[in-house]
Amino acid sequence: MRQQQEHDLIERIADGDIEAFAVLVDRYAHAVHALVARIVVTAEDAEEVTQDVFLKVFDHLPRFDRRSSLATWIYRIACNTAVSHARRRRRPTCPIDERRIAAVTDDEAERLEETVERQQALDSLAAAIETLEADERALVTLRYYEDRSVAECAEITGLTEANVKVRLHRIRKKLFVRITTATYADK
């Protein structure tokens, strides 16, 4: 959406135009729901959190400072709301010995994406992603499912770009360990 259209939409909503808010929801609902669903995992929670996101957008819209695009601002609210919700409903995660993560070479972690060729491997990857912490799933979702740049991920999550890169690198290593552990455990 162009900046002027964005500005006009925000002004109309601030003036109490409910139809303008419906336009905003229509524009962003699918993307917000997709992001939230990957972080909170259950469909029921995704619906609930998506509604919470748009309530927060409506409540906080008068304070939107336009330092970022409206889409980025909404994604930040969605990401933070979903991560907070997932943390409250914390599922047990499988701890990984830090020595195993450290032993994974950078090349092995980077090749993870290349080695996921068969559907079984994709299923293993999806299952491993579900075991990640909520904030880790949020980063994976933003970067790989939503194809956001590192800069956008940083802006949405409030992290530095360097921190996003480091966390994504560590997450790839963690996923490598989880997938190879699950693969060997099945044999």
GROMACS .gro file of C-alpha atoms in nm:
model
  187
    1MET     CA    1   0.000   0.000   0.000
    2ARG     CA    2   0.137   0.341  -0.086
    3GLN     CA    3   0.227   0.577   0.198
    4GLN     CA    4  -0.045   0.829   0.115
    5GLN     CA    5  -0.312   0.558   0.099
    6GLU     CA    6  -0.179   0.419   0.426
    7HIS     CA    7  -0.191   0.765   0.586
    8ASP     CA    8  -0.548   0.825   0.459
    9LEU     CA    9  -0.663   0.487   0.588
   10ILE     CA   10  -0.512   0.554   0.930
   11GLU     CA   11  -0.676   0.898   0.945
   12ARG     CA   12  -1.016   0.755   0.850
   13ILE     CA   13  -0.985   0.490   1.121
   14ALA     CA   14  -0.877   0.753   1.376
   15ASP     CA   15  -1.190   0.952   1.283
   16GLY     CA   16  -1.403   0.650   1.375
   17ASP     CA   17  -1.461   0.506   1.027
   18ILE     CA   18  -1.532   0.140   1.102
   19GLU     CA   19  -1.543   0.054   0.730
   20ALA     CA   20  -1.185   0.181   0.697
   21PHE     CA   21  -1.079  -0.054   0.976
   22ALA     CA   22  -1.256  -0.339   0.795
   23VAL     CA   23  -1.046  -0.254   0.487
   24LEU     CA   24  -0.730  -0.271   0.699
   25VAL     CA   25  -0.835  -0.608   0.845
   26ASP     CA   26  -0.919  -0.742   0.498
   27ARG     CA   27  -0.577  -0.637   0.367
   28TYR     CA   28  -0.374  -0.790   0.648
   29ALA     CA   29  -0.585  -1.069   0.800
   30HIS     CA   30  -0.452  -1.353   0.585
   31ALA     CA   31  -0.085  -1.260   0.632
   32VAL     CA   32  -0.128  -1.201   1.006
   33HIS     CA   33  -0.313  -1.529   1.051
   34ALA     CA   34  -0.044  -1.721   0.857
   35LEU     CA   35   0.231  -1.572   1.074
   36VAL     CA   36   0.043  -1.631   1.398
   37ALA     CA   37  -0.054  -1.989   1.303
   38ARG     CA   38   0.309  -2.088   1.259
   39ILE     CA   39   0.403  -1.950   1.598
   40VAL     CA   40   0.114  -2.068   1.817
   41VAL     CA   41   0.063  -2.401   1.634
   42THR     CA   42  -0.305  -2.481   1.710
   43ALA     CA   43  -0.576  -2.350   1.479
   44GLU     CA   44  -0.795  -2.238   1.769
   45ASP     CA   45  -0.513  -2.037   1.924
   46ALA     CA   46  -0.429  -1.885   1.585
   47GLU     CA   47  -0.785  -1.757   1.544
   48GLU     CA   48  -0.790  -1.615   1.897
   49VAL     CA   49  -0.449  -1.450   1.866
   50THR     CA   50  -0.531  -1.304   1.523
   51GLN     CA   51  -0.838  -1.138   1.672
   52ASP     CA   52  -0.626  -1.009   1.961
   53VAL     CA   53  -0.378  -0.865   1.713
   54PHE     CA   54  -0.643  -0.661   1.535
   55LEU     CA   55  -0.789  -0.541   1.865
   56LYS     CA   56  -0.441  -0.419   1.960
   57VAL     CA   57  -0.396  -0.258   1.618
   58PHE     CA   58  -0.724  -0.073   1.663
   59ASP     CA   59  -0.638   0.036   2.018
   60HIS     CA   60  -0.283   0.145   1.936
   61LEU     CA   61  -0.336   0.295   1.591
   62PRO     CA   62  -0.353   0.653   1.725
   63ARG     CA   63   0.002   0.602   1.859
   64PHE     CA   64   0.139   0.462   1.531
   65ASP     CA   65   0.439   0.687   1.468
   66ARG     CA   66   0.496   0.599   1.099
   67ARG     CA   67   0.866   0.524   1.153
   68SER     CA   68   0.798   0.196   0.975
   69SER     CA   69   0.535   0.089   0.726
   70LEU     CA   70   0.191   0.000   0.853
   71ALA     CA   71   0.247  -0.361   0.745
   72THR     CA   72   0.571  -0.386   0.944
   73TRP     CA   73   0.403  -0.231   1.249
   74ILE     CA   74   0.112  -0.477   1.228
   75TYR     CA   75   0.355  -0.769   1.184
   76ARG     CA   76   0.544  -0.656   1.492
   77ILE     CA   77   0.223  -0.657   1.696
   78ALA     CA   78   0.130  -0.997   1.551
   79CYS     CA   79   0.471  -1.146   1.621
   80ASN     CA   80   0.488  -1.014   1.978
   81THR     CA   81   0.130  -1.117   2.056
   82ALA     CA   82   0.179  -1.467   1.915
   83VAL     CA   83   0.509  -1.521   2.095
   84SER     CA   84   0.360  -1.401   2.425
   85HIS     CA   85   0.060  -1.628   2.379
   86ALA     CA   86   0.279  -1.928   2.294
   87ARG     CA   87   0.498  -1.865   2.598
   88ARG     CA   88   0.193  -1.859   2.825
   89ARG     CA   89   0.080  -2.190   2.676
   90ARG     CA   90   0.430  -2.326   2.686
   91ARG     CA   91   0.461  -2.679   2.555
   92PRO     CA   92   0.745  -2.894   2.674
   93THR     CA   93   1.043  -2.867   2.443
   94CYS     CA   94   1.316  -3.119   2.390
   95PRO     CA   95   1.637  -2.982   2.536
   96ILE     CA   96   1.950  -3.030   2.329
   97ASP     CA   97   2.294  -3.075   2.478
   98GLU     CA   98   2.482  -2.752   2.401
   99ARG     CA   99   2.791  -2.955   2.307
  100ARG     CA  100   2.597  -3.123   2.026
  101ILE     CA  101   2.488  -2.785   1.888
  102ALA     CA  102   2.844  -2.652   1.909
  103ALA     CA  103   2.974  -2.965   1.730
  104VAL     CA  104   2.759  -2.897   1.423
  105THR     CA  105   2.975  -2.729   1.165
  106ASP     CA  106   2.854  -2.419   0.988
  107ASP     CA  107   2.851  -2.611   0.660
  108GLU     CA  108   2.628  -2.882   0.809
  109ALA     CA  109   2.382  -2.625   0.939
  110GLU     CA  110   2.378  -2.437   0.609
  111ARG     CA  111   2.327  -2.760   0.413
  112LEU     CA  112   2.016  -2.838   0.615
  113GLU     CA  113   1.799  -2.658   0.361
  114GLU     CA  114   1.969  -2.843   0.074
  115THR     CA  115   1.925  -3.188   0.231
  116VAL     CA  116   1.550  -3.154   0.281
  117GLU     CA  117   1.449  -3.312  -0.050
  118ARG     CA  118   1.186  -3.574   0.023
  119GLN     CA  119   0.846  -3.529   0.181
  120GLN     CA  120   0.953  -3.731   0.483
  121ALA     CA  121   1.236  -3.486   0.539
  122LEU     CA  122   0.994  -3.194   0.502
  123ASP     CA  123   0.768  -3.354   0.761
  124SER     CA  124   1.067  -3.396   0.992
  125LEU     CA  125   1.158  -3.030   0.942
  126ALA     CA  126   0.802  -2.917   1.017
  127ALA     CA  127   0.792  -3.133   1.330
  128ALA     CA  128   1.130  -2.996   1.441
  129ILE     CA  129   1.015  -2.637   1.385
  130GLU     CA  130   0.713  -2.704   1.607
  131THR     CA  131   0.950  -2.798   1.892
  132LEU     CA  132   1.128  -2.462   1.878
  133GLU     CA  133   1.061  -2.189   2.131
  134ALA     CA  134   0.793  -1.941   2.023
  135ASP     CA  135   1.040  -1.662   1.946
  136GLU     CA  136   1.249  -1.902   1.737
  137ARG     CA  137   0.941  -2.013   1.541
  138ALA     CA  138   0.860  -1.647   1.486
  139LEU     CA  139   1.202  -1.582   1.331
  140VAL     CA  140   1.183  -1.894   1.113
  141THR     CA  141   0.837  -1.794   0.999
  142LEU     CA  142   0.932  -1.438   0.916
  143ARG     CA  143   1.255  -1.526   0.736
  144TYR     CA  144   1.172  -1.849   0.555
  145TYR     CA  145   0.794  -1.874   0.528
  146GLU     CA  146   0.721  -1.505   0.485
  147ASP     CA  147   1.047  -1.441   0.297
  148ARG     CA  148   1.121  -1.127   0.500
  149SER     CA  149   1.468  -0.976   0.480
  150VAL     CA  150   1.699  -0.982   0.781
  151ALA     CA  151   1.637  -0.607   0.816
  152GLU     CA  152   1.260  -0.659   0.820
  153CYS     CA  153   1.293  -0.943   1.071
  154ALA     CA  154   1.497  -0.713   1.292
  155GLU     CA  155   1.245  -0.433   1.268
  156ILE     CA  156   0.951  -0.662   1.338
  157THR     CA  157   1.111  -0.843   1.632
  158GLY     CA  158   1.297  -0.547   1.778
  159LEU     CA  159   1.630  -0.728   1.750
  160THR     CA  160   1.941  -0.600   1.577
  161GLU     CA  161   2.019  -0.737   1.231
  162ALA     CA  162   2.331  -0.902   1.370
  163ASN     CA  163   2.127  -1.068   1.642
  164VAL     CA  164   1.872  -1.193   1.386
  165LYS     CA  165   2.153  -1.348   1.180
  166VAL     CA  166   2.309  -1.513   1.485
  167ARG     CA  167   1.976  -1.647   1.609
  168LEU     CA  168   1.882  -1.783   1.265
  169HIS     CA  169   2.222  -1.950   1.238
  170ARG     CA  170   2.177  -2.111   1.579
  171ILE     CA  171   1.822  -2.216   1.494
  172ARG     CA  172   1.946  -2.390   1.176
  173LYS     CA  173   2.199  -2.579   1.389
  174LYS     CA  174   1.931  -2.671   1.640
  175LEU     CA  175   1.704  -2.794   1.360
  176PHE     CA  176   1.989  -2.998   1.214
  177VAL     CA  177   2.040  -3.172   1.548
  178ARG     CA  178   1.669  -3.234   1.597
  179ILE     CA  179   1.620  -3.375   1.246
  180THR     CA  180   1.928  -3.596   1.246
  181THR     CA  181   1.846  -3.719   1.597
  182ALA     CA  182   1.489  -3.804   1.490
  183THR     CA  183   1.614  -3.970   1.169
  184TYR     CA  184   1.862  -4.190   1.353
  185ALA     CA  185   1.614  -4.268   1.629
  186ASP     CA  186   1.368  -4.403   1.368
  187LYS     CA  187   1.623  -4.653   1.232
   0.00000   0.00000   0.00000
